[in-house]
Amino acid sequence: MAACGASGGAGSDSASGKVEGTVEFQTWNLRTNFKKYFEGLIADFEQKHPGTKVEWIDQPAENYADKLSADAAGGTLPDVVNVSPDLAVPLAKAGLALDLDKAAGKYRDEYLDGAWKSHQIPGMEGTYAFPWYLNTGPMFYNKKLFKEAGLDPEKPPTTYDRLFEDAKEMADRSKGRIAMLGNAPAIEDFGRYGVPLMDEQGTKFTFDDAKGVELLKKYKELYDVGALDSQALTNEAEATGRKFQQQSIAMNPGSALDLGKFKKEAPSLYKNIGITPAVSNTGKDNMYVQGLMVNARSEVKPAAVAFAHFVTNAENQMDFAHEVTVFPSTEGSLDDPFFTEEDGTDETRVRVAAAKSLKTAVNYTPVLFSDQMKTVLRNEVAKAMQGEKSPRQALDDAVAECDRLLKSAG
């Protein structure tokens, strides 16, 4: 993506014209489990639009970003590409992502507002991918551990102040044996705490403000008294999940797939499981979103836009949600009984809880916040927790390094 900042060329945002030609469609690690679904989807589109053909390419999860970068540099980027918001950024900056506000703005009202905005980039006008499927992680908590700590098992914390209070109580009552949480704060935690993460122009990060420092101080207090797992600074999601299963951590984010796992592998945890939205000071949960970007230099732009819209329309998103535990980004879809009515099964318990929170959820992770920046923040947070730096110094240093990386990215 070395063409950073290059223009997409005259007329690159126009998608008017006849829907015809061969559309190359690239997904990200979906063929293995959903071959039949996508083959049916493609056949339906080709039938609806005679004169079109869709060639489906599926790339493995590993090195997907590198593959996109190589295709962009080599001029071989497919017409419709599965991206997350952060992956769309360098392509949009290189003039390779079609601005859908201009080319397909008539479809905007079909999607949830938060989902459409998730593919907007600070400092650039426009929206650079159709929102596709969404997810969010409800929090699981262990009612038995809450009860043993003298906490109300039917009223888990919903705000950070209450979380910190309950976490200290649990550590105190269990003599440091039970930690409330297993991970140090990541960028979305700062967002849920109400910390402004970036300026509106997208030129600098701002999570080292007074509120950000306050959050890190509170987490350090938890760490110091054993209310945060002792390995929280290095724990990956898998390790934290194991500790939750072993009942040494009282709260942990998860998905519907985890409930079945608990039932099978940890029945004593399963019978005490509680489900609650993630803790937040903003009243809005975190949204994870996938999108479909249209190549601004596609030679079959009308067909590419038509196909990306077809894949992400309400009917087809709903069909996909029946295949796998994801949620549609289309307006009104989450009101369907499939997402609102429980039938006593574990799957619906989590599905209904997650769907409810997604209606107002936002993607807290700034689209310009790269994996490299996530590592910078994690390392600086660890230094603050271990007392090597003050929370203020650690966050100032993290912001300075992330700003440097931002500038060097063009």
mmCIF file of C-alpha atoms in Angstrom:
data_model
loop_
_atom_site.group_PDB
_atom_site.id
_atom_site.type_symbol
_atom_site.label_atom_id
_atom_site.label_comp_id
_atom_site.label_asym_id
_atom_site.label_seq_id
_atom_site.Cartn_x
_atom_site.Cartn_y
_atom_site.Cartn_z
ATOM 1 C CA MET A 1 0.000 0.000 0.000
ATOM 2 C CA ALA A 2 2.912 2.260 -0.778
ATOM 3 C CA ALA A 3 0.629 4.557 -2.767
ATOM 4 C CA CYS A 4 -0.461 6.091 0.538
ATOM 5 C CA GLY A 5 -2.270 9.342 -0.086
ATOM 6 C CA ALA A 6 -2.526 8.809 -3.844
ATOM 7 C CA SER A 7 -5.690 9.900 -5.571
ATOM 8 C CA GLY A 8 -8.225 7.314 -6.633
ATOM 9 C CA GLY A 9 -8.441 9.000 -10.021
ATOM 10 C CA ALA A 10 -11.171 11.016 -11.660
ATOM 11 C CA GLY A 11 -14.625 9.571 -11.412
ATOM 12 C CA SER A 12 -13.472 6.864 -9.027
ATOM 13 C CA ASP A 13 -16.512 7.342 -6.785
ATOM 14 C CA SER A 14 -19.060 6.802 -9.528
ATOM 15 C CA ALA A 15 -20.764 3.417 -9.648
ATOM 16 C CA SER A 16 -23.465 4.204 -12.175
ATOM 17 C CA GLY A 17 -23.839 1.991 -15.220
ATOM 18 C CA LYS A 18 -24.963 -1.480 -16.172
ATOM 19 C CA VAL A 19 -24.618 -4.301 -13.644
ATOM 20 C CA GLU A 20 -22.581 -6.797 -15.669
ATOM 21 C CA GLY A 21 -19.207 -8.519 -15.858
ATOM 22 C CA THR A 22 -17.139 -10.755 -13.597
ATOM 23 C CA VAL A 23 -16.806 -9.674 -9.951
ATOM 24 C CA GLU A 24 -13.898 -11.015 -7.901
ATOM 25 C CA PHE A 25 -15.108 -11.429 -4.314
ATOM 26 C CA GLN A 26 -12.622 -12.072 -1.509
ATOM 27 C CA THR A 27 -13.521 -13.316 1.986
ATOM 28 C CA TRP A 28 -11.409 -13.871 5.044
ATOM 29 C CA ASN A 29 -11.274 -17.472 6.299
ATOM 30 C CA LEU A 30 -14.929 -18.364 5.580
ATOM 31 C CA ARG A 31 -14.831 -21.129 2.939
ATOM 32 C CA THR A 32 -14.169 -24.053 5.304
ATOM 33 C CA ASN A 33 -17.357 -23.634 7.321
ATOM 34 C CA PHE A 34 -19.680 -21.725 4.994
ATOM 35 C CA LYS A 35 -19.008 -22.982 1.456
ATOM 36 C CA LYS A 36 -22.633 -23.952 0.820
ATOM 37 C CA TYR A 37 -23.999 -20.613 2.077
ATOM 38 C CA PHE A 38 -21.737 -18.532 -0.172
ATOM 39 C CA GLU A 39 -22.234 -20.718 -3.230
ATOM 40 C CA GLY A 40 -26.018 -20.280 -2.820
ATOM 41 C CA LEU A 41 -25.643 -16.533 -2.319
ATOM 42 C CA ILE A 42 -23.542 -16.176 -5.483
ATOM 43 C CA ALA A 43 -25.977 -18.275 -7.527
ATOM 44 C CA ASP A 44 -28.871 -16.073 -6.345
ATOM 45 C CA PHE A 45 -27.022 -12.891 -7.372
ATOM 46 C CA GLU A 46 -26.071 -14.246 -10.795
ATOM 47 C CA GLN A 47 -29.684 -15.278 -11.399
ATOM 48 C CA LYS A 48 -30.947 -11.849 -10.358
ATOM 49 C CA HIS A 49 -28.410 -10.094 -12.605
ATOM 50 C CA PRO A 50 -28.006 -11.993 -15.895
ATOM 51 C CA GLY A 51 -24.663 -11.124 -17.491
ATOM 52 C CA THR A 52 -22.796 -11.202 -14.157
ATOM 53 C CA LYS A 53 -20.448 -13.817 -12.752
ATOM 54 C CA VAL A 54 -18.903 -13.874 -9.285
ATOM 55 C CA GLU A 55 -15.529 -15.509 -8.684
ATOM 56 C CA TRP A 56 -15.136 -16.271 -4.979
ATOM 57 C CA ILE A 57 -11.662 -16.208 -3.421
ATOM 58 C CA ASP A 58 -11.179 -17.091 0.251
ATOM 59 C CA GLN A 59 -7.925 -16.222 2.013
ATOM 60 C CA PRO A 60 -6.630 -17.862 5.217
ATOM 61 C CA ALA A 61 -6.694 -15.839 8.449
ATOM 62 C CA GLU A 62 -2.900 -15.732 8.773
ATOM 63 C CA ASN A 63 -1.211 -12.771 7.099
ATOM 64 C CA TYR A 64 -4.474 -11.487 5.608
ATOM 65 C CA ALA A 65 -3.359 -7.859 6.032
ATOM 66 C CA ASP A 66 -0.079 -8.617 4.228
ATOM 67 C CA LYS A 67 -1.987 -10.240 1.360
ATOM 68 C CA LEU A 68 -4.183 -7.137 0.988
ATOM 69 C CA SER A 69 -1.080 -4.950 1.015
ATOM 70 C CA ALA A 70 0.616 -7.056 -1.674
ATOM 71 C CA ASP A 71 -2.516 -7.036 -3.860
ATOM 72 C CA ALA A 72 -2.851 -3.268 -3.449
ATOM 73 C CA ALA A 73 0.777 -2.686 -4.420
ATOM 74 C CA GLY A 74 0.560 -5.100 -7.356
ATOM 75 C CA GLY A 75 -2.731 -3.789 -8.730
ATOM 76 C CA THR A 76 -4.427 -7.166 -8.165
ATOM 77 C CA LEU A 77 -6.917 -6.194 -5.448
ATOM 78 C CA PRO A 78 -10.250 -8.007 -6.007
ATOM 79 C CA ASP A 79 -13.408 -6.011 -6.783
ATOM 80 C CA VAL A 80 -15.137 -6.717 -3.445
ATOM 81 C CA VAL A 81 -13.011 -7.349 -0.371
ATOM 82 C CA ASN A 82 -13.885 -8.480 3.161
ATOM 83 C CA VAL A 83 -12.230 -6.003 5.575
ATOM 84 C CA SER A 84 -12.381 -4.927 9.194
ATOM 85 C CA PRO A 85 -12.332 -1.121 9.690
ATOM 86 C CA ASP A 86 -8.586 -0.967 10.445
ATOM 87 C CA LEU A 87 -7.764 -2.929 7.262
ATOM 88 C CA ALA A 88 -9.800 -0.497 5.156
ATOM 89 C CA VAL A 89 -7.733 2.501 6.323
ATOM 90 C CA PRO A 90 -4.541 2.095 4.249
ATOM 91 C CA LEU A 91 -6.594 1.077 1.207
ATOM 92 C CA ALA A 92 -8.808 4.168 1.527
ATOM 93 C CA LYS A 93 -5.763 6.401 1.990
ATOM 94 C CA ALA A 94 -4.247 4.907 -1.155
ATOM 95 C CA GLY A 95 -7.396 5.773 -3.117
ATOM 96 C CA LEU A 96 -8.334 2.104 -3.500
ATOM 97 C CA ALA A 97 -11.531 2.025 -1.406
ATOM 98 C CA LEU A 98 -14.693 3.365 -2.980
ATOM 99 C CA ASP A 99 -16.447 6.111 -0.993
ATOM 100 C CA LEU A 100 -19.896 4.613 -0.494
ATOM 101 C CA ASP A 101 -21.406 7.871 0.737
ATOM 102 C CA LYS A 102 -20.983 9.066 -2.853
ATOM 103 C CA ALA A 103 -21.373 5.811 -4.764
ATOM 104 C CA ALA A 104 -24.054 4.066 -2.695
ATOM 105 C CA GLY A 105 -25.405 6.652 -0.254
ATOM 106 C CA LYS A 106 -28.976 5.656 -1.124
ATOM 107 C CA TYR A 107 -28.448 2.432 0.871
ATOM 108 C CA ARG A 108 -27.218 4.086 4.058
ATOM 109 C CA ASP A 109 -30.560 4.023 5.899
ATOM 110 C CA GLU A 110 -30.746 0.242 5.512
ATOM 111 C CA TYR A 111 -27.948 -0.154 8.099
ATOM 112 C CA LEU A 112 -27.545 0.571 11.799
ATOM 113 C CA ASP A 113 -26.013 4.011 12.226
ATOM 114 C CA GLY A 114 -23.118 2.758 14.385
ATOM 115 C CA ALA A 115 -22.311 0.020 11.864
ATOM 116 C CA TRP A 116 -22.256 2.406 8.876
ATOM 117 C CA LYS A 117 -20.047 4.887 10.749
ATOM 118 C CA SER A 118 -17.575 2.175 11.745
ATOM 119 C CA HIS A 119 -16.002 2.334 8.275
ATOM 120 C CA GLN A 120 -15.483 6.085 8.381
ATOM 121 C CA ILE A 121 -11.952 7.390 8.844
ATOM 122 C CA PRO A 122 -11.051 10.475 10.921
ATOM 123 C CA GLY A 123 -9.574 13.181 8.715
ATOM 124 C CA MET A 124 -11.203 11.759 5.562
ATOM 125 C CA GLU A 125 -14.700 12.350 4.245
ATOM 126 C CA GLY A 126 -16.679 9.284 3.275
ATOM 127 C CA THR A 127 -17.534 5.711 4.267
ATOM 128 C CA TYR A 128 -15.311 3.002 2.862
ATOM 129 C CA ALA A 129 -17.122 -0.333 3.246
ATOM 130 C CA PHE A 130 -20.631 -1.705 3.523
ATOM 131 C CA PRO A 131 -21.171 -2.912 7.100
ATOM 132 C CA TRP A 132 -21.594 -6.679 7.109
ATOM 133 C CA TYR A 133 -21.847 -8.881 10.164
ATOM 134 C CA LEU A 134 -21.421 -7.670 13.738
ATOM 135 C CA ASN A 135 -20.501 -9.222 17.040
ATOM 136 C CA THR A 136 -20.185 -8.231 20.645
ATOM 137 C CA GLY A 137 -19.089 -10.178 23.668
ATOM 138 C CA PRO A 138 -21.445 -10.367 26.620
ATOM 139 C CA MET A 139 -19.719 -10.770 29.975
ATOM 140 C CA PHE A 140 -20.018 -14.079 31.769
ATOM 141 C CA TYR A 141 -19.740 -14.065 35.550
ATOM 142 C CA ASN A 142 -19.625 -16.713 38.257
ATOM 143 C CA LYS A 143 -22.640 -16.321 40.579
ATOM 144 C CA LYS A 144 -21.156 -18.683 43.178
ATOM 145 C CA LEU A 145 -17.963 -16.599 43.506
ATOM 146 C CA PHE A 146 -20.056 -13.421 43.785
ATOM 147 C CA LYS A 147 -22.149 -14.957 46.550
ATOM 148 C CA GLU A 148 -19.075 -16.186 48.466
ATOM 149 C CA ALA A 149 -17.664 -12.635 48.362
ATOM 150 C CA GLY A 150 -20.877 -11.205 49.824
ATOM 151 C CA LEU A 151 -21.872 -9.653 46.490
ATOM 152 C CA ASP A 152 -25.342 -9.906 44.993
ATOM 153 C CA PRO A 153 -25.154 -12.689 42.363
ATOM 154 C CA GLU A 154 -28.170 -11.209 40.570
ATOM 155 C CA LYS A 155 -26.661 -7.723 40.288
ATOM 156 C CA PRO A 156 -23.237 -7.846 38.586
ATOM 157 C CA PRO A 157 -21.416 -4.510 38.125
ATOM 158 C CA THR A 158 -22.478 -2.462 35.121
ATOM 159 C CA THR A 159 -20.270 0.617 35.710
ATOM 160 C CA TYR A 160 -16.526 0.833 36.296
ATOM 161 C CA ASP A 161 -16.821 2.393 39.784
ATOM 162 C CA ARG A 162 -18.959 -0.501 40.909
ATOM 163 C CA LEU A 163 -16.646 -2.991 39.183
ATOM 164 C CA PHE A 164 -13.596 -1.657 41.049
ATOM 165 C CA GLU A 165 -15.476 -1.689 44.348
ATOM 166 C CA ASP A 166 -16.736 -5.268 43.869
ATOM 167 C CA ALA A 167 -13.351 -6.492 42.631
ATOM 168 C CA LYS A 168 -11.589 -5.233 45.763
ATOM 169 C CA GLU A 169 -14.275 -6.791 47.960
ATOM 170 C CA MET A 170 -13.846 -10.136 46.215
ATOM 171 C CA ALA A 171 -10.053 -10.070 46.532
ATOM 172 C CA ASP A 172 -10.335 -9.143 50.204
ATOM 173 C CA ARG A 173 -12.913 -11.836 51.045
ATOM 174 C CA SER A 174 -10.974 -14.537 49.182
ATOM 175 C CA LYS A 175 -7.575 -13.421 50.588
ATOM 176 C CA GLY A 176 -6.396 -12.717 47.025
ATOM 177 C CA ARG A 177 -7.330 -16.205 45.788
ATOM 178 C CA ILE A 178 -10.082 -14.994 43.411
ATOM 179 C CA ALA A 179 -9.521 -12.176 40.921
ATOM 180 C CA MET A 180 -12.481 -10.369 39.377
ATOM 181 C CA LEU A 181 -10.779 -9.877 35.992
ATOM 182 C CA GLY A 182 -8.034 -11.566 33.991
ATOM 183 C CA ASN A 183 -6.797 -8.836 31.653
ATOM 184 C CA ALA A 184 -5.153 -5.433 31.872
ATOM 185 C CA PRO A 185 -7.085 -2.595 30.154
ATOM 186 C CA ALA A 186 -6.968 -2.443 26.348
ATOM 187 C CA ILE A 187 -7.974 0.477 24.123
ATOM 188 C CA GLU A 188 -11.695 -0.475 24.132
ATOM 189 C CA ASP A 189 -11.691 -0.394 27.959
ATOM 190 C CA PHE A 190 -10.516 3.220 27.821
ATOM 191 C CA GLY A 191 -13.370 3.876 25.348
ATOM 192 C CA ARG A 192 -15.984 2.235 27.570
ATOM 193 C CA TYR A 193 -14.665 4.200 30.550
ATOM 194 C CA GLY A 194 -15.482 7.392 28.632
ATOM 195 C CA VAL A 195 -11.933 8.389 27.695
ATOM 196 C CA PRO A 196 -11.691 10.370 24.413
ATOM 197 C CA LEU A 197 -9.323 8.208 22.373
ATOM 198 C CA MET A 198 -8.479 10.457 19.424
ATOM 199 C CA ASP A 199 -9.066 13.953 18.087
ATOM 200 C CA GLU A 200 -11.801 14.381 15.488
ATOM 201 C CA GLN A 201 -9.340 15.073 12.679
ATOM 202 C CA GLY A 202 -7.562 11.766 13.268
ATOM 203 C CA THR A 203 -4.187 13.468 13.708
ATOM 204 C CA LYS A 204 -3.354 12.460 17.282
ATOM 205 C CA PHE A 205 -4.366 10.146 20.114
ATOM 206 C CA THR A 206 -5.809 11.555 23.340
ATOM 207 C CA PHE A 207 -6.203 8.578 25.697
ATOM 208 C CA ASP A 208 -3.579 10.031 28.055
ATOM 209 C CA ASP A 209 -6.009 12.670 29.333
ATOM 210 C CA ALA A 210 -6.970 12.887 33.035
ATOM 211 C CA LYS A 211 -9.722 10.276 32.649
ATOM 212 C CA GLY A 212 -7.358 7.820 30.953
ATOM 213 C CA VAL A 213 -4.809 8.261 33.736
ATOM 214 C CA GLU A 214 -7.573 7.743 36.300
ATOM 215 C CA LEU A 215 -8.580 4.426 34.690
ATOM 216 C CA LEU A 216 -5.003 3.125 34.679
ATOM 217 C CA LYS A 217 -4.518 4.151 38.339
ATOM 218 C CA LYS A 218 -7.644 2.212 39.286
ATOM 219 C CA TYR A 219 -6.455 -0.874 37.435
ATOM 220 C CA LYS A 220 -3.080 -0.629 39.163
ATOM 221 C CA GLU A 221 -4.874 -0.561 42.521
ATOM 222 C CA LEU A 222 -6.719 -3.751 41.529
ATOM 223 C CA TYR A 223 -3.467 -5.389 40.455
ATOM 224 C CA ASP A 224 -1.751 -4.456 43.717
ATOM 225 C CA VAL A 225 -4.436 -6.074 45.896
ATOM 226 C CA GLY A 226 -4.910 -9.228 43.788
ATOM 227 C CA ALA A 227 -8.264 -8.154 42.325
ATOM 228 C CA LEU A 228 -6.703 -8.522 38.877
ATOM 229 C CA ASP A 229 -5.152 -11.848 37.913
ATOM 230 C CA SER A 230 -1.420 -12.022 38.647
ATOM 231 C CA GLN A 231 -0.724 -12.884 34.977
ATOM 232 C CA ALA A 232 -3.019 -10.141 33.658
ATOM 233 C CA LEU A 233 -0.144 -8.313 31.963
ATOM 234 C CA THR A 234 0.702 -11.246 29.700
ATOM 235 C CA ASN A 235 -2.578 -13.189 29.538
ATOM 236 C CA GLU A 236 -4.000 -13.826 26.092
ATOM 237 C CA ALA A 237 -7.764 -14.353 25.742
ATOM 238 C CA GLU A 238 -7.341 -18.146 25.739
ATOM 239 C CA ALA A 239 -5.450 -18.192 29.042
ATOM 240 C CA THR A 240 -8.019 -15.925 30.679
ATOM 241 C CA GLY A 241 -10.805 -18.161 29.387
ATOM 242 C CA ARG A 242 -9.125 -21.191 30.976
ATOM 243 C CA LYS A 243 -8.801 -19.414 34.321
ATOM 244 C CA PHE A 244 -12.455 -18.435 34.222
ATOM 245 C CA GLN A 245 -13.309 -22.059 33.533
ATOM 246 C CA GLN A 246 -11.144 -23.117 36.499
ATOM 247 C CA GLN A 247 -13.076 -20.566 38.618
ATOM 248 C CA SER A 248 -10.107 -18.460 39.672
ATOM 249 C CA ILE A 249 -11.494 -15.431 37.774
ATOM 250 C CA ALA A 250 -15.047 -14.210 38.423
ATOM 251 C CA MET A 251 -15.857 -12.281 35.212
ATOM 252 C CA ASN A 252 -14.764 -12.761 31.612
ATOM 253 C CA PRO A 253 -15.982 -11.714 28.156
ATOM 254 C CA GLY A 254 -17.117 -14.496 25.848
ATOM 255 C CA SER A 255 -19.500 -15.670 23.150
ATOM 256 C CA ALA A 256 -22.379 -18.087 22.668
ATOM 257 C CA LEU A 257 -19.895 -20.790 21.723
ATOM 258 C CA ASP A 258 -18.412 -20.632 25.232
ATOM 259 C CA LEU A 259 -21.628 -21.672 26.955
ATOM 260 C CA GLY A 260 -21.655 -25.048 25.234
ATOM 261 C CA LYS A 261 -17.992 -25.448 26.143
ATOM 262 C CA PHE A 262 -18.684 -24.695 29.813
ATOM 263 C CA LYS A 263 -21.542 -27.191 29.859
ATOM 264 C CA LYS A 264 -19.282 -29.924 28.527
ATOM 265 C CA GLU A 265 -15.941 -29.099 30.177
ATOM 266 C CA ALA A 266 -16.861 -27.259 33.382
ATOM 267 C CA PRO A 267 -20.339 -28.292 34.577
ATOM 268 C CA SER A 268 -19.815 -26.812 38.054
ATOM 269 C CA LEU A 269 -19.114 -23.399 36.480
ATOM 270 C CA TYR A 270 -21.948 -23.812 33.989
ATOM 271 C CA LYS A 271 -24.626 -24.229 36.655
ATOM 272 C CA ASN A 272 -23.518 -20.930 38.262
ATOM 273 C CA ILE A 273 -23.074 -18.893 35.084
ATOM 274 C CA GLY A 274 -24.493 -15.379 34.816
ATOM 275 C CA ILE A 275 -24.708 -13.314 31.619
ATOM 276 C CA THR A 276 -24.521 -9.522 31.627
ATOM 277 C CA PRO A 277 -23.533 -6.730 29.192
ATOM 278 C CA ALA A 278 -19.900 -5.624 29.379
ATOM 279 C CA VAL A 279 -19.145 -2.995 32.026
ATOM 280 C CA SER A 280 -19.414 0.522 30.586
ATOM 281 C CA ASN A 281 -19.614 4.132 31.760
ATOM 282 C CA THR A 282 -21.073 5.231 28.420
ATOM 283 C CA GLY A 283 -24.060 2.869 28.398
ATOM 284 C CA LYS A 284 -22.888 1.526 25.036
ATOM 285 C CA ASP A 285 -21.234 -1.804 24.378
ATOM 286 C CA ASN A 286 -18.276 -2.495 22.090
ATOM 287 C CA MET A 287 -19.095 -3.513 18.512
ATOM 288 C CA TYR A 288 -16.860 -5.738 16.423
ATOM 289 C CA VAL A 289 -17.652 -5.275 12.742
ATOM 290 C CA GLN A 290 -16.722 -6.790 9.398
ATOM 291 C CA GLY A 291 -17.369 -4.999 6.142
ATOM 292 C CA LEU A 292 -17.251 -5.349 2.360
ATOM 293 C CA MET A 293 -15.092 -2.796 0.581
ATOM 294 C CA VAL A 294 -15.447 -2.072 -3.121
ATOM 295 C CA ASN A 295 -12.223 -1.501 -5.077
ATOM 296 C CA ALA A 296 -12.352 2.093 -6.358
ATOM 297 C CA ARG A 297 -10.395 1.001 -9.449
ATOM 298 C CA SER A 298 -12.612 -1.952 -10.277
ATOM 299 C CA GLU A 299 -13.483 -2.271 -13.948
ATOM 300 C CA VAL A 300 -16.925 -3.642 -13.016
ATOM 301 C CA LYS A 301 -17.828 -1.067 -10.378
ATOM 302 C CA PRO A 302 -21.637 -1.100 -10.849
ATOM 303 C CA ALA A 303 -21.674 -4.899 -10.479
ATOM 304 C CA ALA A 304 -19.237 -4.787 -7.538
ATOM 305 C CA VAL A 305 -21.394 -2.270 -5.638
ATOM 306 C CA ALA A 306 -24.554 -4.240 -6.459
ATOM 307 C CA PHE A 307 -22.965 -7.480 -5.211
ATOM 308 C CA ALA A 308 -21.538 -5.954 -1.989
ATOM 309 C CA HIS A 309 -24.958 -4.491 -1.238
ATOM 310 C CA PHE A 310 -26.653 -7.818 -2.068
ATOM 311 C CA VAL A 311 -24.419 -9.774 0.348
ATOM 312 C CA THR A 312 -25.082 -7.251 3.121
ATOM 313 C CA ASN A 313 -28.822 -6.709 2.596
ATOM 314 C CA ALA A 314 -31.194 -7.574 5.440
ATOM 315 C CA GLU A 315 -32.396 -10.884 4.015
ATOM 316 C CA ASN A 316 -28.951 -12.293 3.286
ATOM 317 C CA GLN A 317 -27.461 -11.075 6.558
ATOM 318 C CA MET A 318 -30.316 -12.738 8.426
ATOM 319 C CA ASP A 319 -29.655 -16.003 6.583
ATOM 320 C CA PHE A 320 -25.980 -15.800 7.530
ATOM 321 C CA ALA A 321 -26.879 -15.147 11.189
ATOM 322 C CA HIS A 322 -28.811 -18.419 11.158
ATOM 323 C CA GLU A 323 -25.647 -20.201 9.988
ATOM 324 C CA VAL A 324 -23.262 -18.827 12.607
ATOM 325 C CA THR A 325 -23.361 -16.748 15.799
ATOM 326 C CA VAL A 326 -23.068 -13.308 14.202
ATOM 327 C CA PHE A 327 -25.504 -10.403 14.052
ATOM 328 C CA PRO A 328 -26.823 -8.420 11.073
ATOM 329 C CA SER A 329 -25.834 -4.769 10.684
ATOM 330 C CA THR A 330 -29.129 -3.915 8.973
ATOM 331 C CA GLU A 331 -31.721 -1.609 10.535
ATOM 332 C CA GLY A 332 -34.587 -3.475 12.223
ATOM 333 C CA SER A 333 -33.071 -6.959 11.861
ATOM 334 C CA LEU A 334 -32.237 -7.223 15.557
ATOM 335 C CA ASP A 335 -35.969 -6.883 16.359
ATOM 336 C CA ASP A 336 -36.646 -10.228 14.695
ATOM 337 C CA PRO A 337 -37.886 -12.880 17.186
ATOM 338 C CA PHE A 338 -34.703 -14.852 16.412
ATOM 339 C CA PHE A 339 -32.806 -12.167 18.357
ATOM 340 C CA THR A 340 -35.423 -11.226 20.961
ATOM 341 C CA GLU A 341 -37.034 -14.444 22.163
ATOM 342 C CA GLU A 342 -35.375 -17.036 24.374
ATOM 343 C CA ASP A 343 -36.366 -20.683 24.076
ATOM 344 C CA GLY A 344 -34.549 -21.946 27.167
ATOM 345 C CA THR A 345 -31.384 -22.947 25.306
ATOM 346 C CA ASP A 346 -27.915 -21.583 26.058
ATOM 347 C CA GLU A 347 -27.540 -20.337 22.519
ATOM 348 C CA THR A 348 -30.573 -18.077 22.711
ATOM 349 C CA ARG A 349 -29.634 -16.771 26.177
ATOM 350 C CA VAL A 350 -26.449 -15.265 24.796
ATOM 351 C CA ARG A 351 -27.885 -14.346 21.404
ATOM 352 C CA VAL A 352 -30.700 -12.282 22.941
ATOM 353 C CA ALA A 353 -28.325 -10.553 25.392
ATOM 354 C CA ALA A 354 -25.831 -9.683 22.649
ATOM 355 C CA ALA A 355 -28.458 -8.520 20.138
ATOM 356 C CA LYS A 356 -29.951 -6.148 22.688
ATOM 357 C CA SER A 357 -26.600 -4.480 23.371
ATOM 358 C CA LEU A 358 -25.683 -4.234 19.670
ATOM 359 C CA LYS A 359 -28.531 -1.842 18.847
ATOM 360 C CA THR A 360 -26.615 1.038 20.419
ATOM 361 C CA ALA A 361 -23.072 -0.423 20.385
ATOM 362 C CA VAL A 362 -20.104 1.443 18.931
ATOM 363 C CA ASN A 363 -16.709 0.343 17.694
ATOM 364 C CA TYR A 364 -14.520 1.847 20.443
ATOM 365 C CA THR A 365 -11.207 0.881 18.840
ATOM 366 C CA PRO A 366 -10.218 3.810 16.578
ATOM 367 C CA VAL A 367 -9.897 2.617 12.972
ATOM 368 C CA LEU A 368 -6.429 4.195 12.891
ATOM 369 C CA PHE A 369 -5.270 2.179 15.926
ATOM 370 C CA SER A 370 -3.079 -0.550 14.413
ATOM 371 C CA ASP A 371 -1.935 -3.874 15.897
ATOM 372 C CA GLN A 372 1.486 -2.305 16.431
ATOM 373 C CA MET A 373 -0.145 0.477 18.457
ATOM 374 C CA LYS A 374 -2.076 -2.083 20.526
ATOM 375 C CA THR A 375 1.258 -3.675 21.457
ATOM 376 C CA VAL A 376 2.707 -0.269 22.410
ATOM 377 C CA LEU A 377 -0.247 0.414 24.723
ATOM 378 C CA ARG A 378 -0.099 -3.076 26.259
ATOM 379 C CA ASN A 379 3.624 -2.672 27.035
ATOM 380 C CA GLU A 380 3.215 0.763 28.595
ATOM 381 C CA VAL A 381 0.204 -0.375 30.658
ATOM 382 C CA ALA A 382 2.341 -3.254 31.979
ATOM 383 C CA LYS A 383 5.092 -0.821 33.046
ATOM 384 C CA ALA A 384 2.552 1.268 34.963
ATOM 385 C CA MET A 385 1.028 -1.766 36.679
ATOM 386 C CA GLN A 386 4.457 -3.006 37.757
ATOM 387 C CA GLY A 387 5.391 0.423 39.118
ATOM 388 C CA GLU A 388 8.187 1.039 36.586
ATOM 389 C CA LYS A 389 6.405 4.209 35.416
ATOM 390 C CA SER A 390 3.581 6.348 36.756
ATOM 391 C CA PRO A 391 0.241 5.876 34.961
ATOM 392 C CA ARG A 392 0.605 9.421 33.615
ATOM 393 C CA GLN A 393 4.108 8.776 32.202
ATOM 394 C CA ALA A 394 3.134 5.399 30.750
ATOM 395 C CA LEU A 395 0.142 6.812 28.875
ATOM 396 C CA ASP A 396 2.046 9.900 27.712
ATOM 397 C CA ASP A 397 4.737 7.604 26.319
ATOM 398 C CA ALA A 398 2.150 5.332 24.693
ATOM 399 C CA VAL A 399 0.420 8.282 23.022
ATOM 400 C CA ALA A 400 3.750 9.745 21.819
ATOM 401 C CA GLU A 401 4.764 6.441 20.211
ATOM 402 C CA CYS A 402 1.314 5.821 18.687
ATOM 403 C CA ASP A 403 1.309 9.367 17.263
ATOM 404 C CA ARG A 404 4.731 8.683 15.742
ATOM 405 C CA LEU A 405 3.461 5.459 14.163
ATOM 406 C CA LEU A 406 0.378 7.318 12.914
ATOM 407 C CA LYS A 407 2.504 9.936 11.130
ATOM 408 C CA SER A 408 4.840 7.345 9.632
ATOM 409 C CA ALA A 409 1.845 5.419 8.266
ATOM 410 C CA GLY A 410 1.035 8.409 6.049
#
